[in-house]
Amino acid sequence: MCGRFVIAGNKADLIDAFDVDESLVDEVEPSWNVAPTNTVQLVVERLDPETGELTRRLEPARWGLIPSWAKSAAVGARMINARSETVLEKPSFRAAALKRRGIVPADGYYEWRKNDDGSKTPLYLHDPDGAALGFAGLYEFWRDPATASEEHPQGSWVVSCTIITRPASDALGEIHDRTPVIVPPVLRGDWLDPRNDSRPAVQELLDAIPDPHLVPRRVGTRVGSVRNNGPDLIEPLPDDVTADGEQQMLL
């Protein structure tokens, strides 16, 4: 799964990395410990019904998808991830999978590897060359009744999103049984294009996305608390040292 991640770039970095045409955010505040219900950045494409032109946009969204029919935003905390195997079937996700696909930019993400003694080791996974990652996501619109006013009797709109995951393979599977679906640059246009709106087309898109090649880095336990933030969270810990003084590699 993906429950914590890093977004350390600024708005200009994201515009450049994801070929964004238009931004709805003033600036991107870096975070080394993004957690569920936080505001994240979302890359989407909108189709002009008159001209047929696509515009790629960067906009803020709440992490944790809130279905349009939800009574409360609290349900979003349980929908930070969507399984690729069932995303076209689950009522909470299937409409968004056809019409509202997005990409959540990240520098990397955290997983906690379970050890034989029951403890967990936090790892930071990232691109070996430091390139930005694009998590495959879905987004939805929801009216917040708590914000109802004379001007907006049904409440203001909230944009929320989820990150799609799939079974992990190879080395990643040794860390956690699931991994985010990461859209490579060559497939981002197809993934974002709202004109790809049939079940077969979306399934084909999901099947075409390759498994990522990521590098794990052992990091400190401070990342376990959402109160902690800062670039020190992704600093690598030294290799384990055995009793005889020899270094023991992580993987």
PDB file of C-alpha atoms in Angstrom:
ATOM      1  CA  MET A   1       0.000   0.000   0.000  1.00  0.00           C
ATOM      2  CA  CYS A   2       1.001   3.623  -0.019  1.00  0.00           C
ATOM      3  CA  GLY A   3       0.297   5.454   3.236  1.00  0.00           C
ATOM      4  CA  ARG A   4       3.070   8.061   3.451  1.00  0.00           C
ATOM      5  CA  PHE A   5       5.061   9.785   0.759  1.00  0.00           C
ATOM      6  CA  VAL A   6       7.361  12.706  -0.048  1.00  0.00           C
ATOM      7  CA  ILE A   7       6.783  15.693  -2.307  1.00  0.00           C
ATOM      8  CA  ALA A   8       9.822  17.954  -2.021  1.00  0.00           C
ATOM      9  CA  GLY A   9       9.712  19.836  -5.340  1.00  0.00           C
ATOM     10  CA  ASN A  10       8.252  23.300  -5.892  1.00  0.00           C
ATOM     11  CA  LYS A  11       5.553  24.306  -8.351  1.00  0.00           C
ATOM     12  CA  ALA A  12       8.013  25.041 -11.146  1.00  0.00           C
ATOM     13  CA  ASP A  13       9.585  21.606 -10.741  1.00  0.00           C
ATOM     14  CA  LEU A  14       6.207  19.877 -11.047  1.00  0.00           C
ATOM     15  CA  ILE A  15       5.113  21.966 -14.028  1.00  0.00           C
ATOM     16  CA  ASP A  16       8.302  20.997 -15.821  1.00  0.00           C
ATOM     17  CA  ALA A  17       8.321  17.318 -14.801  1.00  0.00           C
ATOM     18  CA  PHE A  18       4.674  16.701 -15.735  1.00  0.00           C
ATOM     19  CA  ASP A  19       4.283  19.079 -18.721  1.00  0.00           C
ATOM     20  CA  VAL A  20       1.572  21.090 -16.966  1.00  0.00           C
ATOM     21  CA  ASP A  21      -0.232  23.787 -18.978  1.00  0.00           C
ATOM     22  CA  GLU A  22      -2.045  25.511 -16.141  1.00  0.00           C
ATOM     23  CA  SER A  23      -1.645  25.599 -12.349  1.00  0.00           C
ATOM     24  CA  LEU A  24      -4.376  26.279  -9.798  1.00  0.00           C
ATOM     25  CA  VAL A  25      -1.940  26.473  -6.879  1.00  0.00           C
ATOM     26  CA  ASP A  26       0.079  29.510  -5.809  1.00  0.00           C
ATOM     27  CA  GLU A  27       2.990  27.406  -4.617  1.00  0.00           C
ATOM     28  CA  VAL A  28       3.662  23.833  -3.537  1.00  0.00           C
ATOM     29  CA  GLU A  29       4.666  23.444   0.090  1.00  0.00           C
ATOM     30  CA  PRO A  30       7.246  20.640   0.367  1.00  0.00           C
ATOM     31  CA  SER A  31       6.480  17.767   2.721  1.00  0.00           C
ATOM     32  CA  TRP A  32       8.610  14.780   3.645  1.00  0.00           C
ATOM     33  CA  ASN A  33       5.760  13.079   5.492  1.00  0.00           C
ATOM     34  CA  VAL A  34       2.540  13.399   3.499  1.00  0.00           C
ATOM     35  CA  ALA A  35      -0.231  11.555   5.336  1.00  0.00           C
ATOM     36  CA  PRO A  36      -3.867  10.615   4.599  1.00  0.00           C
ATOM     37  CA  THR A  37      -6.315  13.558   4.488  1.00  0.00           C
ATOM     38  CA  ASN A  38      -3.439  15.988   3.774  1.00  0.00           C
ATOM     39  CA  THR A  39      -3.635  18.231   0.727  1.00  0.00           C
ATOM     40  CA  VAL A  40      -1.609  16.806  -2.164  1.00  0.00           C
ATOM     41  CA  GLN A  41      -0.942  17.927  -5.720  1.00  0.00           C
ATOM     42  CA  LEU A  42      -2.906  16.341  -8.549  1.00  0.00           C
ATOM     43  CA  VAL A  43      -2.209  16.407 -12.289  1.00  0.00           C
ATOM     44  CA  VAL A  44      -5.342  16.112 -14.423  1.00  0.00           C
ATOM     45  CA  GLU A  45      -6.449  16.749 -17.985  1.00  0.00           C
ATOM     46  CA  ARG A  46      -9.665  18.580 -18.770  1.00  0.00           C
ATOM     47  CA  LEU A  47     -11.381  18.433 -22.164  1.00  0.00           C
ATOM     48  CA  ASP A  48     -12.887  21.583 -23.639  1.00  0.00           C
ATOM     49  CA  PRO A  49     -16.257  20.398 -25.022  1.00  0.00           C
ATOM     50  CA  GLU A  50     -16.309  23.159 -27.641  1.00  0.00           C
ATOM     51  CA  THR A  51     -12.769  23.000 -29.015  1.00  0.00           C
ATOM     52  CA  GLY A  52     -11.910  19.407 -28.118  1.00  0.00           C
ATOM     53  CA  GLU A  53      -8.593  20.615 -26.712  1.00  0.00           C
ATOM     54  CA  LEU A  54      -7.009  19.050 -23.654  1.00  0.00           C
ATOM     55  CA  THR A  55      -5.517  21.177 -20.894  1.00  0.00           C
ATOM     56  CA  ARG A  56      -3.191  19.601 -18.358  1.00  0.00           C
ATOM     57  CA  ARG A  57      -3.639  21.150 -14.928  1.00  0.00           C
ATOM     58  CA  LEU A  58      -1.984  21.035 -11.533  1.00  0.00           C
ATOM     59  CA  GLU A  59      -4.429  21.445  -8.681  1.00  0.00           C
ATOM     60  CA  PRO A  60      -4.723  20.653  -4.974  1.00  0.00           C
ATOM     61  CA  ALA A  61      -6.748  17.689  -3.702  1.00  0.00           C
ATOM     62  CA  ARG A  62      -7.445  16.013  -0.388  1.00  0.00           C
ATOM     63  CA  TRP A  63      -5.798  12.584  -0.126  1.00  0.00           C
ATOM     64  CA  GLY A  64      -8.530  10.038   0.522  1.00  0.00           C
ATOM     65  CA  LEU A  65     -11.292   9.789  -2.061  1.00  0.00           C
ATOM     66  CA  ILE A  66     -14.740  10.910  -0.936  1.00  0.00           C
ATOM     67  CA  PRO A  67     -17.465   9.394  -3.153  1.00  0.00           C
ATOM     68  CA  SER A  68     -20.029  11.883  -4.440  1.00  0.00           C
ATOM     69  CA  TRP A  69     -22.734  10.088  -2.453  1.00  0.00           C
ATOM     70  CA  ALA A  70     -20.863  10.092   0.881  1.00  0.00           C
ATOM     71  CA  LYS A  71     -22.568  11.652   3.894  1.00  0.00           C
ATOM     72  CA  SER A  72     -19.294  12.673   5.519  1.00  0.00           C
ATOM     73  CA  ALA A  73     -15.725  13.429   4.479  1.00  0.00           C
ATOM     74  CA  ALA A  74     -14.553  10.951   7.125  1.00  0.00           C
ATOM     75  CA  VAL A  75     -15.026   8.070   4.678  1.00  0.00           C
ATOM     76  CA  GLY A  76     -12.093   9.412   2.667  1.00  0.00           C
ATOM     77  CA  ALA A  77      -9.593   8.368   5.341  1.00  0.00           C
ATOM     78  CA  ARG A  78     -10.388   4.740   4.451  1.00  0.00           C
ATOM     79  CA  MET A  79     -10.000   5.310   0.714  1.00  0.00           C
ATOM     80  CA  ILE A  80      -6.427   6.533   0.336  1.00  0.00           C
ATOM     81  CA  ASN A  81      -5.675   3.526  -1.897  1.00  0.00           C
ATOM     82  CA  ALA A  82      -7.647   1.688  -4.584  1.00  0.00           C
ATOM     83  CA  ARG A  83      -6.730  -1.819  -5.751  1.00  0.00           C
ATOM     84  CA  SER A  84      -5.977  -2.055  -9.464  1.00  0.00           C
ATOM     85  CA  GLU A  85      -7.628  -5.478  -9.569  1.00  0.00           C
ATOM     86  CA  THR A  86     -11.053  -4.134  -8.531  1.00  0.00           C
ATOM     87  CA  VAL A  87     -10.942  -0.434  -9.364  1.00  0.00           C
ATOM     88  CA  LEU A  88     -13.320  -0.909 -12.303  1.00  0.00           C
ATOM     89  CA  GLU A  89     -15.820  -2.789 -10.144  1.00  0.00           C
ATOM     90  CA  LYS A  90     -15.972  -1.060  -6.754  1.00  0.00           C
ATOM     91  CA  PRO A  91     -18.855   1.469  -6.569  1.00  0.00           C
ATOM     92  CA  SER A  92     -16.595   4.011  -4.846  1.00  0.00           C
ATOM     93  CA  PHE A  93     -14.055   4.025  -7.678  1.00  0.00           C
ATOM     94  CA  ARG A  94     -15.486   2.713 -10.939  1.00  0.00           C
ATOM     95  CA  ALA A  95     -16.973   5.994 -12.213  1.00  0.00           C
ATOM     96  CA  ALA A  96     -13.772   7.898 -11.454  1.00  0.00           C
ATOM     97  CA  ALA A  97     -11.696   5.164 -13.115  1.00  0.00           C
ATOM     98  CA  LEU A  98     -13.516   5.832 -16.371  1.00  0.00           C
ATOM     99  CA  LYS A  99     -13.726   9.614 -16.280  1.00  0.00           C
ATOM    100  CA  ARG A 100     -11.520  11.109 -13.569  1.00  0.00           C
ATOM    101  CA  ARG A 101      -8.008   9.686 -13.631  1.00  0.00           C
ATOM    102  CA  GLY A 102      -5.131  11.740 -12.351  1.00  0.00           C
ATOM    103  CA  ILE A 103      -1.496  11.536 -11.350  1.00  0.00           C
ATOM    104  CA  VAL A 104      -0.191  12.324  -7.871  1.00  0.00           C
ATOM    105  CA  PRO A 105       3.427  13.570  -8.103  1.00  0.00           C
ATOM    106  CA  ALA A 106       5.929  12.336  -5.510  1.00  0.00           C
ATOM    107  CA  ASP A 107       9.662  12.085  -4.932  1.00  0.00           C
ATOM    108  CA  GLY A 108       9.279   8.748  -3.180  1.00  0.00           C
ATOM    109  CA  TYR A 109       7.247   6.896  -0.588  1.00  0.00           C
ATOM    110  CA  TYR A 110       7.664   4.936   2.636  1.00  0.00           C
ATOM    111  CA  GLU A 111       6.970   1.333   3.489  1.00  0.00           C
ATOM    112  CA  TRP A 112       7.472  -0.562   6.732  1.00  0.00           C
ATOM    113  CA  ARG A 113       9.077  -3.975   6.259  1.00  0.00           C
ATOM    114  CA  LYS A 114       8.026  -6.584   8.804  1.00  0.00           C
ATOM    115  CA  ASN A 115      10.922  -8.318  10.512  1.00  0.00           C
ATOM    116  CA  ASP A 116      11.059 -11.841  11.951  1.00  0.00           C
ATOM    117  CA  ASP A 117      10.995 -10.512  15.516  1.00  0.00           C
ATOM    118  CA  GLY A 118       7.758  -8.590  14.910  1.00  0.00           C
ATOM    119  CA  SER A 119       9.402  -5.182  14.591  1.00  0.00           C
ATOM    120  CA  LYS A 120       9.109  -3.009  11.478  1.00  0.00           C
ATOM    121  CA  THR A 121      11.846  -1.226   9.540  1.00  0.00           C
ATOM    122  CA  PRO A 122      10.893   2.008   7.729  1.00  0.00           C
ATOM    123  CA  LEU A 123      12.206   2.235   4.173  1.00  0.00           C
ATOM    124  CA  TYR A 124      12.139   5.105   1.702  1.00  0.00           C
ATOM    125  CA  LEU A 125      11.660   3.998  -1.917  1.00  0.00           C
ATOM    126  CA  HIS A 126      12.637   6.299  -4.774  1.00  0.00           C
ATOM    127  CA  ASP A 127      13.782   6.412  -8.393  1.00  0.00           C
ATOM    128  CA  PRO A 128      17.471   5.485  -8.701  1.00  0.00           C
ATOM    129  CA  ASP A 129      18.120   8.647 -10.737  1.00  0.00           C
ATOM    130  CA  GLY A 130      16.049  10.921  -8.527  1.00  0.00           C
ATOM    131  CA  ALA A 131      13.312  11.420 -11.133  1.00  0.00           C
ATOM    132  CA  ALA A 132       9.816  12.407 -10.024  1.00  0.00           C
ATOM    133  CA  LEU A 133       7.315   9.584  -9.588  1.00  0.00           C
ATOM    134  CA  GLY A 134       3.761   9.813 -10.887  1.00  0.00           C
ATOM    135  CA  PHE A 135       1.332   7.708  -8.853  1.00  0.00           C
ATOM    136  CA  ALA A 136      -1.722   6.601 -10.840  1.00  0.00           C
ATOM    137  CA  GLY A 137      -4.725   8.122  -9.106  1.00  0.00           C
ATOM    138  CA  LEU A 138      -8.436   8.805  -9.317  1.00  0.00           C
ATOM    139  CA  TYR A 139     -10.264  11.908  -8.191  1.00  0.00           C
ATOM    140  CA  GLU A 140     -13.799  12.815  -7.267  1.00  0.00           C
ATOM    141  CA  PHE A 141     -15.936  15.871  -6.464  1.00  0.00           C
ATOM    142  CA  TRP A 142     -17.989  16.058  -3.268  1.00  0.00           C
ATOM    143  CA  ARG A 143     -20.097  18.815  -1.754  1.00  0.00           C
ATOM    144  CA  ASP A 144     -19.379  19.490   1.910  1.00  0.00           C
ATOM    145  CA  PRO A 145     -22.718  20.134   3.668  1.00  0.00           C
ATOM    146  CA  ALA A 146     -20.849  21.646   6.625  1.00  0.00           C
ATOM    147  CA  THR A 147     -19.960  24.630   4.423  1.00  0.00           C
ATOM    148  CA  ALA A 148     -23.533  25.309   3.255  1.00  0.00           C
ATOM    149  CA  SER A 149     -24.334  28.989   2.866  1.00  0.00           C
ATOM    150  CA  GLU A 150     -26.865  31.227   1.163  1.00  0.00           C
ATOM    151  CA  GLU A 151     -24.552  31.402  -1.832  1.00  0.00           C
ATOM    152  CA  HIS A 152     -23.851  27.640  -1.815  1.00  0.00           C
ATOM    153  CA  PRO A 153     -26.862  25.947  -0.177  1.00  0.00           C
ATOM    154  CA  GLN A 154     -25.462  22.452  -0.845  1.00  0.00           C
ATOM    155  CA  GLY A 155     -21.999  23.331   0.403  1.00  0.00           C
ATOM    156  CA  SER A 156     -18.724  24.025  -1.374  1.00  0.00           C
ATOM    157  CA  TRP A 157     -16.934  21.501  -3.583  1.00  0.00           C
ATOM    158  CA  VAL A 158     -14.126  19.319  -2.253  1.00  0.00           C
ATOM    159  CA  VAL A 159     -11.723  17.608  -4.665  1.00  0.00           C
ATOM    160  CA  SER A 160     -10.337  14.357  -3.254  1.00  0.00           C
ATOM    161  CA  CYS A 161      -8.166  11.596  -4.672  1.00  0.00           C
ATOM    162  CA  THR A 162      -6.892   8.067  -4.150  1.00  0.00           C
ATOM    163  CA  ILE A 163      -3.686   6.287  -5.216  1.00  0.00           C
ATOM    164  CA  ILE A 164      -3.987   3.012  -7.111  1.00  0.00           C
ATOM    165  CA  THR A 165      -1.922   0.048  -5.883  1.00  0.00           C
ATOM    166  CA  ARG A 166      -1.119  -3.389  -7.293  1.00  0.00           C
ATOM    167  CA  PRO A 167       0.596  -6.568  -6.055  1.00  0.00           C
ATOM    168  CA  ALA A 168       4.322  -6.013  -5.646  1.00  0.00           C
ATOM    169  CA  SER A 169       6.812  -8.202  -7.446  1.00  0.00           C
ATOM    170  CA  ASP A 170      10.512  -9.016  -7.240  1.00  0.00           C
ATOM    171  CA  ALA A 171      12.488  -7.017  -4.669  1.00  0.00           C
ATOM    172  CA  LEU A 172       9.568  -4.762  -3.788  1.00  0.00           C
ATOM    173  CA  GLY A 173       7.555  -7.797  -2.795  1.00  0.00           C
ATOM    174  CA  GLU A 174      10.120  -8.554  -0.102  1.00  0.00           C
ATOM    175  CA  ILE A 175       9.320  -5.187   1.492  1.00  0.00           C
ATOM    176  CA  HIS A 176       5.532  -5.084   1.168  1.00  0.00           C
ATOM    177  CA  ASP A 177       2.996  -7.146  -0.747  1.00  0.00           C
ATOM    178  CA  ARG A 178       1.613  -4.099  -2.590  1.00  0.00           C
ATOM    179  CA  THR A 179       3.108  -1.118  -4.382  1.00  0.00           C
ATOM    180  CA  PRO A 180       1.717   2.078  -5.929  1.00  0.00           C
ATOM    181  CA  VAL A 181       1.022   1.974  -9.658  1.00  0.00           C
ATOM    182  CA  ILE A 182       3.583   4.420 -11.083  1.00  0.00           C
ATOM    183  CA  VAL A 183       2.836   5.837 -14.532  1.00  0.00           C
ATOM    184  CA  PRO A 184       5.994   6.289 -16.645  1.00  0.00           C
ATOM    185  CA  PRO A 185       6.290   9.555 -18.628  1.00  0.00           C
ATOM    186  CA  VAL A 186       5.554   7.824 -21.939  1.00  0.00           C
ATOM    187  CA  LEU A 187       2.113   6.659 -20.700  1.00  0.00           C
ATOM    188  CA  ARG A 188       1.022   9.736 -18.739  1.00  0.00           C
ATOM    189  CA  GLY A 189      -0.863  11.291 -21.641  1.00  0.00           C
ATOM    190  CA  ASP A 190      -2.903   8.145 -22.253  1.00  0.00           C
ATOM    191  CA  TRP A 191      -3.638   7.702 -18.549  1.00  0.00           C
ATOM    192  CA  LEU A 192      -4.850  11.274 -18.087  1.00  0.00           C
ATOM    193  CA  ASP A 193      -6.848  11.528 -21.320  1.00  0.00           C
ATOM    194  CA  PRO A 194     -10.551  11.569 -20.306  1.00  0.00           C
ATOM    195  CA  ARG A 195     -11.495  10.359 -23.777  1.00  0.00           C
ATOM    196  CA  ASN A 196     -10.218   6.910 -22.796  1.00  0.00           C
ATOM    197  CA  ASP A 197     -13.470   6.233 -20.974  1.00  0.00           C
ATOM    198  CA  SER A 198     -14.401   2.615 -21.621  1.00  0.00           C
ATOM    199  CA  ARG A 199     -13.742  -0.307 -19.309  1.00  0.00           C
ATOM    200  CA  PRO A 200     -11.601  -2.164 -21.889  1.00  0.00           C
ATOM    201  CA  ALA A 201      -9.553   0.988 -22.560  1.00  0.00           C
ATOM    202  CA  VAL A 202      -8.896   1.649 -18.883  1.00  0.00           C
ATOM    203  CA  GLN A 203      -8.055  -1.993 -18.212  1.00  0.00           C
ATOM    204  CA  GLU A 204      -5.620  -1.882 -21.126  1.00  0.00           C
ATOM    205  CA  LEU A 205      -4.010   1.228 -19.632  1.00  0.00           C
ATOM    206  CA  LEU A 206      -3.583  -0.458 -16.254  1.00  0.00           C
ATOM    207  CA  ASP A 207      -2.130  -3.584 -17.859  1.00  0.00           C
ATOM    208  CA  ALA A 208       0.340  -1.515 -19.908  1.00  0.00           C
ATOM    209  CA  ILE A 209       1.932   0.218 -16.900  1.00  0.00           C
ATOM    210  CA  PRO A 210       5.145  -1.655 -16.043  1.00  0.00           C
ATOM    211  CA  ASP A 211       6.377  -2.466 -12.557  1.00  0.00           C
ATOM    212  CA  PRO A 212       8.617   0.317 -11.263  1.00  0.00           C
ATOM    213  CA  HIS A 213      12.323   0.003 -10.614  1.00  0.00           C
ATOM    214  CA  LEU A 214      12.860   1.665  -7.248  1.00  0.00           C
ATOM    215  CA  VAL A 215      15.694   1.840  -4.757  1.00  0.00           C
ATOM    216  CA  PRO A 216      14.973   1.191  -1.038  1.00  0.00           C
ATOM    217  CA  ARG A 217      16.746   3.189   1.632  1.00  0.00           C
ATOM    218  CA  ARG A 218      16.606   2.443   5.342  1.00  0.00           C
ATOM    219  CA  VAL A 219      15.547   5.548   7.275  1.00  0.00           C
ATOM    220  CA  GLY A 220      14.876   6.483  10.881  1.00  0.00           C
ATOM    221  CA  THR A 221      11.739   5.753  12.862  1.00  0.00           C
ATOM    222  CA  ARG A 222      10.782   9.432  13.213  1.00  0.00           C
ATOM    223  CA  VAL A 223       8.781   9.125   9.986  1.00  0.00           C
ATOM    224  CA  GLY A 224       6.283   7.015  11.928  1.00  0.00           C
ATOM    225  CA  SER A 225       4.765  10.137  13.495  1.00  0.00           C
ATOM    226  CA  VAL A 226       2.870  12.572  11.284  1.00  0.00           C
ATOM    227  CA  ARG A 227       4.065  15.354  13.585  1.00  0.00           C
ATOM    228  CA  ASN A 228       7.593  14.970  12.206  1.00  0.00           C
ATOM    229  CA  ASN A 229       8.587  16.534   8.906  1.00  0.00           C
ATOM    230  CA  GLY A 230      11.701  17.719   7.134  1.00  0.00           C
ATOM    231  CA  PRO A 231      14.388  16.425   4.750  1.00  0.00           C
ATOM    232  CA  ASP A 232      16.111  14.579   7.601  1.00  0.00           C
ATOM    233  CA  LEU A 233      13.355  11.944   7.415  1.00  0.00           C
ATOM    234  CA  ILE A 234      14.756  10.546   4.158  1.00  0.00           C
ATOM    235  CA  GLU A 235      18.414  10.641   5.160  1.00  0.00           C
ATOM    236  CA  PRO A 236      19.883   7.119   4.915  1.00  0.00           C
ATOM    237  CA  LEU A 237      20.909   5.308   8.051  1.00  0.00           C
ATOM    238  CA  PRO A 238      24.358   3.693   8.035  1.00  0.00           C
ATOM    239  CA  ASP A 239      24.503   0.029   7.122  1.00  0.00           C
ATOM    240  CA  ASP A 240      23.914  -2.368  10.009  1.00  0.00           C
ATOM    241  CA  VAL A 241      27.113  -3.351  11.749  1.00  0.00           C
ATOM    242  CA  THR A 242      27.518  -6.966  12.817  1.00  0.00           C
ATOM    243  CA  ALA A 243      29.076  -8.079  16.079  1.00  0.00           C
ATOM    244  CA  ASP A 244      32.469  -8.625  14.402  1.00  0.00           C
ATOM    245  CA  GLY A 245      32.445  -5.133  12.958  1.00  0.00           C
ATOM    246  CA  GLU A 246      31.644  -6.058   9.372  1.00  0.00           C
ATOM    247  CA  GLN A 247      28.993  -4.092   7.511  1.00  0.00           C
ATOM    248  CA  GLN A 248      25.756  -5.885   6.655  1.00  0.00           C
ATOM    249  CA  MET A 249      23.859  -4.551   3.648  1.00  0.00           C
ATOM    250  CA  LEU A 250      20.142  -3.848   3.938  1.00  0.00           C
ATOM    251  CA  LEU A 251      19.010  -5.955   0.974  1.00  0.00           C
TER     252      LEU A 251
END
